[in-house]
XYZ file of C-alpha atoms in Angstrom:
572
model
C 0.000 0.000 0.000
C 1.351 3.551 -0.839
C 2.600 5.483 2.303
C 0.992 8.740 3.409
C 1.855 12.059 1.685
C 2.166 15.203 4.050
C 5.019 17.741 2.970
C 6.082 18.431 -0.750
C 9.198 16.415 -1.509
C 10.652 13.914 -3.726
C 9.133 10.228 -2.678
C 10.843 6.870 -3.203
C 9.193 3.483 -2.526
C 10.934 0.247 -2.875
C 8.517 -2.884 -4.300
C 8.930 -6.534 -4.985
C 7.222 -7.384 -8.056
C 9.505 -10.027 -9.325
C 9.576 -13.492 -8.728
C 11.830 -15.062 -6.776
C 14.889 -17.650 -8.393
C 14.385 -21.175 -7.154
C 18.062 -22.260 -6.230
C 18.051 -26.416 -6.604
C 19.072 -27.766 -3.299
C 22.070 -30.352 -2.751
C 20.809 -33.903 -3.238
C 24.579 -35.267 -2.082
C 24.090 -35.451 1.586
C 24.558 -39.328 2.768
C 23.621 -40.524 6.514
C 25.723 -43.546 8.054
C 24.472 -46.308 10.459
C 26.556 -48.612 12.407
C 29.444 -48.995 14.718
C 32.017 -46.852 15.231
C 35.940 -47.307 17.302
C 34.775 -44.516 19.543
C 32.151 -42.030 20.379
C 33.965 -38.274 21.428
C 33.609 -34.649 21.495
C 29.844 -33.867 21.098
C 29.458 -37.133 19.060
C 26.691 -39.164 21.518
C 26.097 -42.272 21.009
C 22.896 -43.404 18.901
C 22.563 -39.900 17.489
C 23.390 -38.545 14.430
C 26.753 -36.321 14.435
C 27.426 -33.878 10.948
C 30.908 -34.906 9.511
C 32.902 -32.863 6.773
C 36.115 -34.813 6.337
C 37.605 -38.189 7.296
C 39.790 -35.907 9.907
C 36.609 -35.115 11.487
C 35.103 -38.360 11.730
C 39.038 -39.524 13.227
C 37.889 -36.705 15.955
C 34.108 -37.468 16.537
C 34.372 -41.773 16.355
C 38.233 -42.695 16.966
C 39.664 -42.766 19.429
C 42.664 -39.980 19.787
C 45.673 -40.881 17.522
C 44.126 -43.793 16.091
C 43.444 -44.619 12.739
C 39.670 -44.477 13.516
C 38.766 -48.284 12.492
C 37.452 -50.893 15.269
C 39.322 -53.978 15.886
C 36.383 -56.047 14.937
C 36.317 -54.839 11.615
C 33.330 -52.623 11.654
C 32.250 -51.786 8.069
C 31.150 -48.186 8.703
C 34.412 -46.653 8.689
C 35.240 -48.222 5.272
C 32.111 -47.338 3.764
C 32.669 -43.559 5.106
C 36.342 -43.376 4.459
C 35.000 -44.923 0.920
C 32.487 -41.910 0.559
C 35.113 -39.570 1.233
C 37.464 -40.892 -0.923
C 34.736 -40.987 -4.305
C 33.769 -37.342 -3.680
C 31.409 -37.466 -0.780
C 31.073 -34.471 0.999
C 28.906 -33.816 4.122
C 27.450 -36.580 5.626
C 26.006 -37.456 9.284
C 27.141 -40.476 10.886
C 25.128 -42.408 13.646
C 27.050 -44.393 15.903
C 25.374 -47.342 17.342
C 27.883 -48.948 19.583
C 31.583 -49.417 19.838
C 31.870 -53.323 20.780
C 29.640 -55.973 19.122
C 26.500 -56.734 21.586
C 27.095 -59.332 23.854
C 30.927 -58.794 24.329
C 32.734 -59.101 27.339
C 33.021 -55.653 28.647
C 36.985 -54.269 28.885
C 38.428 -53.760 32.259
C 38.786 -50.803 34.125
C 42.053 -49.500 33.642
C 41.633 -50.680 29.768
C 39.240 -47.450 29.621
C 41.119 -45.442 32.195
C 43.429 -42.213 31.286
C 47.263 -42.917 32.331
C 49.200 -39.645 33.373
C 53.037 -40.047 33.394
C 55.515 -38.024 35.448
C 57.910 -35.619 33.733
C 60.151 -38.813 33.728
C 57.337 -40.869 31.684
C 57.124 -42.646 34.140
C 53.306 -44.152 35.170
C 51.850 -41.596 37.508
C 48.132 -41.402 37.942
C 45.288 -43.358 36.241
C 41.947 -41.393 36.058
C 38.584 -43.405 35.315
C 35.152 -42.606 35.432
C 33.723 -43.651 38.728
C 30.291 -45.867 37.929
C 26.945 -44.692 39.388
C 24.933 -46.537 42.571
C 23.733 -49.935 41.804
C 25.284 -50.090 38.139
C 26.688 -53.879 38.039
C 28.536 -53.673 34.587
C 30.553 -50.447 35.124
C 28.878 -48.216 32.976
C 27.563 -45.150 34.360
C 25.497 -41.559 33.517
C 28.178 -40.473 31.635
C 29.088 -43.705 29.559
C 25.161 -43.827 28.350
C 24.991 -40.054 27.290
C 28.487 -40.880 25.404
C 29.973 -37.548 27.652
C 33.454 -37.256 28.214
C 35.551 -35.648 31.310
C 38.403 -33.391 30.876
C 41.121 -33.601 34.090
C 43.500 -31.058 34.362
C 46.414 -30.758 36.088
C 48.110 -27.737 37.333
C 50.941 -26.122 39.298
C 49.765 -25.792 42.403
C 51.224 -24.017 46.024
C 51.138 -26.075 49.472
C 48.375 -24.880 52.055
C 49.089 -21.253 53.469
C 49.755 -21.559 57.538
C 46.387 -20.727 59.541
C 48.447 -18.077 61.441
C 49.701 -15.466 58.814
C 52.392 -14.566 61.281
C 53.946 -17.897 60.407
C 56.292 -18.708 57.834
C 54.476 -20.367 55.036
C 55.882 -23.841 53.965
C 58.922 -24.602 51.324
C 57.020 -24.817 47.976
C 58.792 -28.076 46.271
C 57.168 -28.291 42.936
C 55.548 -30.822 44.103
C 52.086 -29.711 44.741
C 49.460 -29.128 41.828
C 45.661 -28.382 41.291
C 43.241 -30.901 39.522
C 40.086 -29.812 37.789
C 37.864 -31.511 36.966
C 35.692 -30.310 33.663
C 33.175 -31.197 30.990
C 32.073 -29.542 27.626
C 34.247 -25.662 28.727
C 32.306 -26.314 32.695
C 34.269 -26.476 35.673
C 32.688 -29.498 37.904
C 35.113 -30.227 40.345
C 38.626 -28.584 41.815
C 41.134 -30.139 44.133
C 43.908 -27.863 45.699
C 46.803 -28.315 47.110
C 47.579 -31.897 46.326
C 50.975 -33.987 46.527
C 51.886 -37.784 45.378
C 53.103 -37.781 49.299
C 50.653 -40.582 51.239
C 52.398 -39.460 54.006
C 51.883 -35.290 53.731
C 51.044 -33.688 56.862
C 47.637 -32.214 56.553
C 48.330 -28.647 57.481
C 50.673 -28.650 54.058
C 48.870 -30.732 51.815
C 46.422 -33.479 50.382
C 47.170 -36.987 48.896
C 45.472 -36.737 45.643
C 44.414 -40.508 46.079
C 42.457 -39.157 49.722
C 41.276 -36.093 48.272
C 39.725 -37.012 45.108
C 38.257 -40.954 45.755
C 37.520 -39.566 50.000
C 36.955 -36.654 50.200
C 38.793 -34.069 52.856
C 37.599 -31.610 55.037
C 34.516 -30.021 53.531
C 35.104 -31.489 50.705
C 33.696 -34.717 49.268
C 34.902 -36.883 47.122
C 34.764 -36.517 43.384
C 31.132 -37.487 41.702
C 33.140 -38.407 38.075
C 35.889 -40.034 38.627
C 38.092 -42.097 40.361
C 42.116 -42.042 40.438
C 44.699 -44.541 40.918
C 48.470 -44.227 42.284
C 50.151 -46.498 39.477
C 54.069 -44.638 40.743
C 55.525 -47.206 42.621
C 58.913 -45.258 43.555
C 60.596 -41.515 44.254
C 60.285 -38.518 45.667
C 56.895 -36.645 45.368
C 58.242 -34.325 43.030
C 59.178 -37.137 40.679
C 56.259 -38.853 40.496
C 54.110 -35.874 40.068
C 51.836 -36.315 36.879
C 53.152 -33.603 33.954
C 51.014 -30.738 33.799
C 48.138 -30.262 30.779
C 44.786 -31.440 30.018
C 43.829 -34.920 29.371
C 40.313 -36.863 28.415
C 39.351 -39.613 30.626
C 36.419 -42.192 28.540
C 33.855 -43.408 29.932
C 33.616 -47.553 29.536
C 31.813 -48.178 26.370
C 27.441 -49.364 25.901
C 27.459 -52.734 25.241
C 24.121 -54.160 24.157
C 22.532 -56.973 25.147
C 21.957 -58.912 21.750
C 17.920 -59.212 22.908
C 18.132 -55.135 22.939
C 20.372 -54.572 19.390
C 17.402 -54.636 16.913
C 15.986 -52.223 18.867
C 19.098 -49.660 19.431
C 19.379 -49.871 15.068
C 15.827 -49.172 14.500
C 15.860 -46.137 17.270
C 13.068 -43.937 17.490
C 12.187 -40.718 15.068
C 11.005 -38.945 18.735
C 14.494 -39.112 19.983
C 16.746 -38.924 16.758
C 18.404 -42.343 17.455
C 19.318 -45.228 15.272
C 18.080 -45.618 11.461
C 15.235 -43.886 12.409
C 17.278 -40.697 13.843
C 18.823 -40.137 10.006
C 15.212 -39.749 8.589
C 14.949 -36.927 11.288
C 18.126 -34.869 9.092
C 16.304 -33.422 6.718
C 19.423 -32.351 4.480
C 20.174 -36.745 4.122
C 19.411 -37.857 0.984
C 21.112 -40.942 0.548
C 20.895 -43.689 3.449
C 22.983 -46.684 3.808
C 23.548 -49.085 6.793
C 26.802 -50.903 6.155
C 27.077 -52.893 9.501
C 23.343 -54.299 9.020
C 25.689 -56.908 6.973
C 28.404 -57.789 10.113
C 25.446 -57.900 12.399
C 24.396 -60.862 10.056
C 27.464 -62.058 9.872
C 28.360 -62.200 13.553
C 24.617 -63.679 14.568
C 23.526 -60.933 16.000
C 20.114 -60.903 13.211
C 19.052 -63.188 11.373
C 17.893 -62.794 7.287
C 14.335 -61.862 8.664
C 15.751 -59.291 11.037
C 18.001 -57.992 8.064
C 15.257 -58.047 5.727
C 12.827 -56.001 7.946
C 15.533 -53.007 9.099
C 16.145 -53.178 5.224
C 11.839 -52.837 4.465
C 11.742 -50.216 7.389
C 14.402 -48.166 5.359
C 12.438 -48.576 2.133
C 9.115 -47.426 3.699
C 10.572 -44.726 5.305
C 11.967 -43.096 1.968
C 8.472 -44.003 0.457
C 6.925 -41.920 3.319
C 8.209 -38.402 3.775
C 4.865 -36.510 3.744
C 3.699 -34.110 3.932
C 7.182 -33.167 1.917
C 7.848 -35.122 -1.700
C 9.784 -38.018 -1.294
C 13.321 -37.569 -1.685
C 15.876 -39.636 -0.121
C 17.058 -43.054 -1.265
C 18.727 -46.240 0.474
C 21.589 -48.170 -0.739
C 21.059 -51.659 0.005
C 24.195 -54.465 0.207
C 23.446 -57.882 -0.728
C 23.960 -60.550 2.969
C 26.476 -62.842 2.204
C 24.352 -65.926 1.754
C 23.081 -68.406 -0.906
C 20.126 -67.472 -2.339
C 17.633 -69.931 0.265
C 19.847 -68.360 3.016
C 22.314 -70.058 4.078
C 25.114 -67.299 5.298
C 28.314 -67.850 3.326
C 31.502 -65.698 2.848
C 30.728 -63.104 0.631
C 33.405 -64.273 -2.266
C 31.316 -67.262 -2.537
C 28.006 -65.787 -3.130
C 27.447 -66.587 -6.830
C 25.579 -63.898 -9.411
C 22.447 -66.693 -8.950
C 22.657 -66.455 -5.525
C 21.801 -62.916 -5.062
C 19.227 -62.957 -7.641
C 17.323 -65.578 -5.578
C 18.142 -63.672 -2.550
C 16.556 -60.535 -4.110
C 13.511 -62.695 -5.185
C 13.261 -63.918 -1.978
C 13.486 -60.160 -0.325
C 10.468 -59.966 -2.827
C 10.556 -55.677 -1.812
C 10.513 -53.493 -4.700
C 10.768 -49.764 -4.415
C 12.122 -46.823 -6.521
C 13.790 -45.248 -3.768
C 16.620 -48.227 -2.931
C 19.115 -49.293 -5.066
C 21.650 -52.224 -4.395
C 25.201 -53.184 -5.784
C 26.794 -56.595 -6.003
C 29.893 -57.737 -5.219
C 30.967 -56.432 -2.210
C 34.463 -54.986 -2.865
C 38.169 -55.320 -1.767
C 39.817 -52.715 0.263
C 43.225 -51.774 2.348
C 42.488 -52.533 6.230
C 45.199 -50.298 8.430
C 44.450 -52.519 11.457
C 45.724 -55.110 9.094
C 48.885 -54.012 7.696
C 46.910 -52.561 5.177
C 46.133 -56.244 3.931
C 42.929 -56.460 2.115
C 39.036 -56.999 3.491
C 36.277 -57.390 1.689
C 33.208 -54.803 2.926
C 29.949 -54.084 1.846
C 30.026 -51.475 -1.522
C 27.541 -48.981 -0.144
C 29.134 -45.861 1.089
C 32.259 -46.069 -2.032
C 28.759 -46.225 -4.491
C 27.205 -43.314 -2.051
C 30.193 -40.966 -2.967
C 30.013 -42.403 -6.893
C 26.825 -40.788 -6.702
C 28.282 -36.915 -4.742
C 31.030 -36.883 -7.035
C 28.704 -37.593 -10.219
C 26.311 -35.185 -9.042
C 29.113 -32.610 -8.986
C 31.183 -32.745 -11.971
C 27.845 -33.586 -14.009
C 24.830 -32.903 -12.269
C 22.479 -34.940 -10.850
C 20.494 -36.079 -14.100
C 23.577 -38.016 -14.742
C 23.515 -42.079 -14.393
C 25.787 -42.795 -11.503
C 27.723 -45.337 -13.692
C 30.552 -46.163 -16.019
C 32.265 -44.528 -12.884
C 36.326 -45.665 -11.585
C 35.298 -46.785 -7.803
C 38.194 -45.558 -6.071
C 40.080 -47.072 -3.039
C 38.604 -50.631 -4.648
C 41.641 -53.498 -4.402
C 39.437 -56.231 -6.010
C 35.518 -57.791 -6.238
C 34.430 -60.735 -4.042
C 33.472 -62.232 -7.203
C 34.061 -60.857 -10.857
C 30.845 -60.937 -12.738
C 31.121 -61.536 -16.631
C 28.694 -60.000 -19.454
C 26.206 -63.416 -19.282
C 25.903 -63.128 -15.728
C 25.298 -59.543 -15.762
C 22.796 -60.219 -17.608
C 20.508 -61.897 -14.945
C 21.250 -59.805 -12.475
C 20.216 -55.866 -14.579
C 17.379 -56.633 -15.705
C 15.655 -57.179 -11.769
C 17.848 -54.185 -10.531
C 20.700 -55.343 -9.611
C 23.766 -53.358 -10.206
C 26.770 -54.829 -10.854
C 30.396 -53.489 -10.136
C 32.722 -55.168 -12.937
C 36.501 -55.445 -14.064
C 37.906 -54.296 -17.187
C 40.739 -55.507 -16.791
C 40.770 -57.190 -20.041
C 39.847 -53.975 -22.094
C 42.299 -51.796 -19.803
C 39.738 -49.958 -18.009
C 40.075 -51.585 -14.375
C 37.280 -51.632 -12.323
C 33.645 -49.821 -13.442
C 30.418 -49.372 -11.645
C 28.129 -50.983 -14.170
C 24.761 -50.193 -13.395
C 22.442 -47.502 -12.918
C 18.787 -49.028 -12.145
C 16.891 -48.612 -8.610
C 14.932 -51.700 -7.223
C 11.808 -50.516 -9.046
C 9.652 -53.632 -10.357
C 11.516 -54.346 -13.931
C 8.078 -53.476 -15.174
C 8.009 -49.877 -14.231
C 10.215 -48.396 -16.945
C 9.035 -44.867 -15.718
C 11.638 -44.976 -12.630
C 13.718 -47.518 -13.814
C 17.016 -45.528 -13.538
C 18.805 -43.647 -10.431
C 19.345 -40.810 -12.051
C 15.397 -39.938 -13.242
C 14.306 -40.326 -9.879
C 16.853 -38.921 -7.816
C 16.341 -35.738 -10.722
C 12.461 -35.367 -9.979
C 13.308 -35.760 -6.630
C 15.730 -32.955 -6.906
C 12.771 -31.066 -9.186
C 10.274 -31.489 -6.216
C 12.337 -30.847 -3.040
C 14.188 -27.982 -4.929
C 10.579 -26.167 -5.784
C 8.664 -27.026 -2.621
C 12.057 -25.109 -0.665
C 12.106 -22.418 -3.499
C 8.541 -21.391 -3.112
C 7.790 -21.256 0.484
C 7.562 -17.492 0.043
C 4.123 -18.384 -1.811
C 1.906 -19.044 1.135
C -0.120 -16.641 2.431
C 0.303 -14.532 -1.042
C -2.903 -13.177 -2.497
C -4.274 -15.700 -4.425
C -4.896 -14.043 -8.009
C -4.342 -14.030 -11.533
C -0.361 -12.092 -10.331
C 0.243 -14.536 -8.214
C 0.102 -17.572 -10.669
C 2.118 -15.169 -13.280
C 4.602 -14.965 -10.677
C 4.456 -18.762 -10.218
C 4.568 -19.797 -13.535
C 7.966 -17.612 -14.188
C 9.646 -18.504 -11.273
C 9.524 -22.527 -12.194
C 10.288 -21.995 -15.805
C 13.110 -20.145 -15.180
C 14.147 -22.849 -12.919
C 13.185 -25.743 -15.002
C 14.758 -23.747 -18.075
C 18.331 -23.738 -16.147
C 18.119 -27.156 -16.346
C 17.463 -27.591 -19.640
C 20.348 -25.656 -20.077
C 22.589 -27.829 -18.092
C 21.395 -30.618 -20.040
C 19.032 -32.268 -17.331
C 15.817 -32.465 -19.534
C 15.174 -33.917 -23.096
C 13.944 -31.544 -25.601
C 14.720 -29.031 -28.204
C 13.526 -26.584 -26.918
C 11.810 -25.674 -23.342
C 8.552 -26.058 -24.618
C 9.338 -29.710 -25.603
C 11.264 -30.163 -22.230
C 8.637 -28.888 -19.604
C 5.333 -27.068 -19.065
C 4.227 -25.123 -16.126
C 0.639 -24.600 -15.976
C -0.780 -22.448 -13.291
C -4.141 -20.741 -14.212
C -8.033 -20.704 -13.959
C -8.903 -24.158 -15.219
C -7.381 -25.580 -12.610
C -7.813 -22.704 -9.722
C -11.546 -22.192 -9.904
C -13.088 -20.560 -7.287
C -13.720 -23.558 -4.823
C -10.228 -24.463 -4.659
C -9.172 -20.531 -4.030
C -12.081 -20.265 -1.327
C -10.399 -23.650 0.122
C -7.056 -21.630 0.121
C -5.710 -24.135 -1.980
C -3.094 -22.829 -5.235
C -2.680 -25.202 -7.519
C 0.678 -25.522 -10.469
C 0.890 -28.530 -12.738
C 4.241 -29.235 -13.935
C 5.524 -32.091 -16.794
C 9.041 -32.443 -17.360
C 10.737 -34.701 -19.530
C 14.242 -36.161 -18.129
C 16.728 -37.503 -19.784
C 17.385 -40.954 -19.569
C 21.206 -42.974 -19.716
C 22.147 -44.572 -22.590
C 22.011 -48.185 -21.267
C 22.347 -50.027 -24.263
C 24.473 -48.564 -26.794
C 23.642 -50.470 -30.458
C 25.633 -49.773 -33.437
C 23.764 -50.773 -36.389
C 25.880 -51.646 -39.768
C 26.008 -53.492 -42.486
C 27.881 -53.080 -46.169
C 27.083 -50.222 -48.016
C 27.944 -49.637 -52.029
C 27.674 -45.797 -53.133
C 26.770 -47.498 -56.466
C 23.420 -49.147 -55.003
């Protein structure tokens, strides 16, 4: 509305007539289930944590100087390292445990935080001290995956009551110890000494003052400390000053209670479940579904219904279009179930697995063999993991360098050693046409190995969605427009307001055309945006209800390239 008019003058008013650009949103976000070496920083355990880098993830889920892979092999931080490593970007990583369920929980002082002397020799060992009636050593802390900071500090003996008196020869050997979490200061202990013997007007055994208490003073609520020195004077056995990070003992599930600490709850952001809550993910994968069968800890049904639940949830985003997809790995088994290493499951034995399965969907997409990679807690000796996450970061790096209308495929998998099995051009052919995307070597044409397949686990009927790359491109259409055009609602709902409409997703679906995304000419044979009377009539605009009809026409990969020729005379 124009603004009042009082006093002759020169009058500018500023107004938005145009429509606004629709700016497509990033469709190369992956989330990550399983276990992890460690859980640190503000990582927490069940719950999704945002990584950048494979430095990051070292931080967050290894523990510190480690190479951030568990000693029982845990897929996820292949498959991760493997997205990285193929052009992944950001992706959040959920953490569901850090020993296999049902393991043997690690002793104390395998947990604890050594301190050496300034002669490395062993000093003090800090752990975290369980809570009241906790059997199996875990505590508060160890369930909300916190961690406790100890510092140690130069410190003065006690000052003499009377201040007349001479105050006591300062050795060096006193120091401070605070005790801290996440920048807060819980605890503080003064005036401590590695003497068991100090005379109480001078100073405090560290051992009585932090596991009894002194004075007014109780004893610590965290943690607990040991006197590993066994020799020396107090000064050389002092711990060196600094800040260290004392663990908590790790969660172990009970193998009854693992099904349920995967599935997690949407509510509280936790397990599979949790990643659906991100609503940047677009790509889901659960590599350590596969040791979990493996190990015995599920069974094929189990697998198979944490693999449906993923499904359904991509099928089921409303009231926002459906835009995330799962990458499935084939179990190692025969195809009536019987678990078997995964270099002997045969190209017939996955097909009958998938048949078995019996779920189709458009949103998942799975990739056989599993492939061979370097394992540092091997001597770098090679293990054969699930493909997921290196296919995941196939997709980011694809979606980069081409755009996201591009097939996923005919793609170098990098950080790949070797193929459980090596799949030839007959048995290929069993396996594509029910979905099944095969990762092949070259080796014989000099092309090493190639991602060979670019279909999702759509029935073979349903040509429509047949290929990755047309529905992860409508799905980038939809999500892109519905976050373009939140600045429609609540417009005026008039004749403007479906011009303005109508211009804003052409010139959006136009840019892709331009980028090669849609097949066509011209625009008008690529796309139509329709947004006008016929199908806003006055019911649906007293409803408060604006209607747009859009048709675009992607392109679609080049599966089978055919050469047609035969002999030609330029005298017939």
């Amino acid at each position: 509305m124009p603004m009042d008019y009082f006093a002759p003058g020169v009058y500018v008013e500023e107004v938005d007539r145009g429509s606004r650009p629709i700016e497509g949103v990033s469709m190369s976000v992956a989330g990550f289930v399983g276990f992890t070496e460690d859980v640190r920083g503000d990582a927490e355990l069940f719950k999704p944590m945002m990584i950048t880098n494979w430095s990051q993830f070292l931080e967050y889920f290894g523990k510190q100087g480690s190479d951030g892979y568990t000693d029982f092999n845990a897929y996820l931080p292949f498959a991760v390292n493997g997205w990285f490593m193929n052009g992944g970007g950001r992706c959040w990583v959920t953490s569901i445990g850090t020993k296999l369920p049902g393991s043997e929980p690690p002793a104390p002082e395998e947990t604890a935080t050594k301190l050496r002397s300034s002669g490395n020799r062993p000093s003090l060992m800090f752990a975290i001290k369980p809570s009241e009636g906790e059997e199996d050593g875990s505590s508060a802390l160890a369930l909300s995956g916190g961690r406790v900071n100890v510092s140690i500090l130069p410190d003065e003996p006690k000052a003499p009551e009377d201040p007349e008196a001479e105050p006591p020869l300062n050795t060096g050997e006193y120091f401070k110890v605070i005790i801290s979490r996440g920048g807060e200061k819980l605890e503080e202990y003064t005036h401590l000494t590695m003497n068991p013997d100090v005379e109480a007007q001078v100073g405090t055994y560290v051992v009585t003052a932090i596991n009894e208490g002194i004075g007014d003073q109780q004893a610590s609520q965290f943690l607990s400390v040991t006197d590993m020195s066994t020799s020396g004077q107090p000064l050389s056995r002092r711990p060196v000053n600094g800040t260290y990070e004392v663990s908590p003992p790790p969660v172990i599930s009970s193998r009854e209670r693992f099904p349920r600490d995967v599935n997690g709850a949407r509510d509280d952001r936790t397990g599979v479940q949790g990643i659906f809550e991100i609503d940047e993910v677009s790509m889901i994968a659960c590599p350590d579904l596969m040791l979990a069968y493996q190990r015995g800890l599920l069974d094929l049904d189990q697998v198979h219904g944490i693999m449906e639940m993923m499904v359904s949830m991509c099928e089921n985003n409303a009231p926002s279009p459906n835009y995330r997809m799962v990458v499935l790995d084939p179990p190692p088994c025969k195809g009536g179930g019987e678990p078997v290493p995964p270099e002997q499951q045969k190209p017939q034995h996955v097909a009958q697995w998938l048949n078995n399965f019996n779920r189709r969907s458009m949103f998942g997409a799975l990739y056989y063999p599993w492939i061979k990679v370097a394992n540092p807690r091997n001597a770098g000796r090679p293990i054969l993991v699930p493909p997921c996450g290196h296919m995941m970061g196939i997709w980011c790096r694809t979606d980069e360098t081409r755009g996201v209308f591009k097939a996923p495929a005919n793609e170098v998998p990098r950080g790949v050693l070797g193929l459980a099995y090596e799949t030839n051009f007959r048995e290929q052919e069993l396996l594509n046409p029910v979905g099944i995307n095969c990762i092949r070597n070259f080796a014989n044409y000099n092309r090493g190995f190639q991602v060979w397949g670019a279909r999702t686990l759509v029935e073979p009927a349903n040509v429509q969605w047949r290929y990755i790359s047309v529905r992860r491109l409508i799905s980038y259409i939809e999500r892109s427009i519905e976050i373009g055009t939140q600045w429609v609602v609540f417009e005026p709902n008039d004749q403007d307001l479906w011009a303005r409409v109508t211009r804003t997703v052409s010139n959006f679906l136009e840019r892709l055309w331009r980028a090669g995304a849609l097949f066509g000419g011209s625009p008008g044979e690529s796309f139509y945006v329709k947004c006008d009377a016929s199908i806003n009539t006055h019911e649906t605009i007293m409803l408060g209800r604006l209607y747009v009809e859009i048709g675009v026409c992607p392109v679609r990969p080049a599966e089978f390239v055919i050469f047609r020729i035969s002999q030609w005379s330029p005298n017939q």
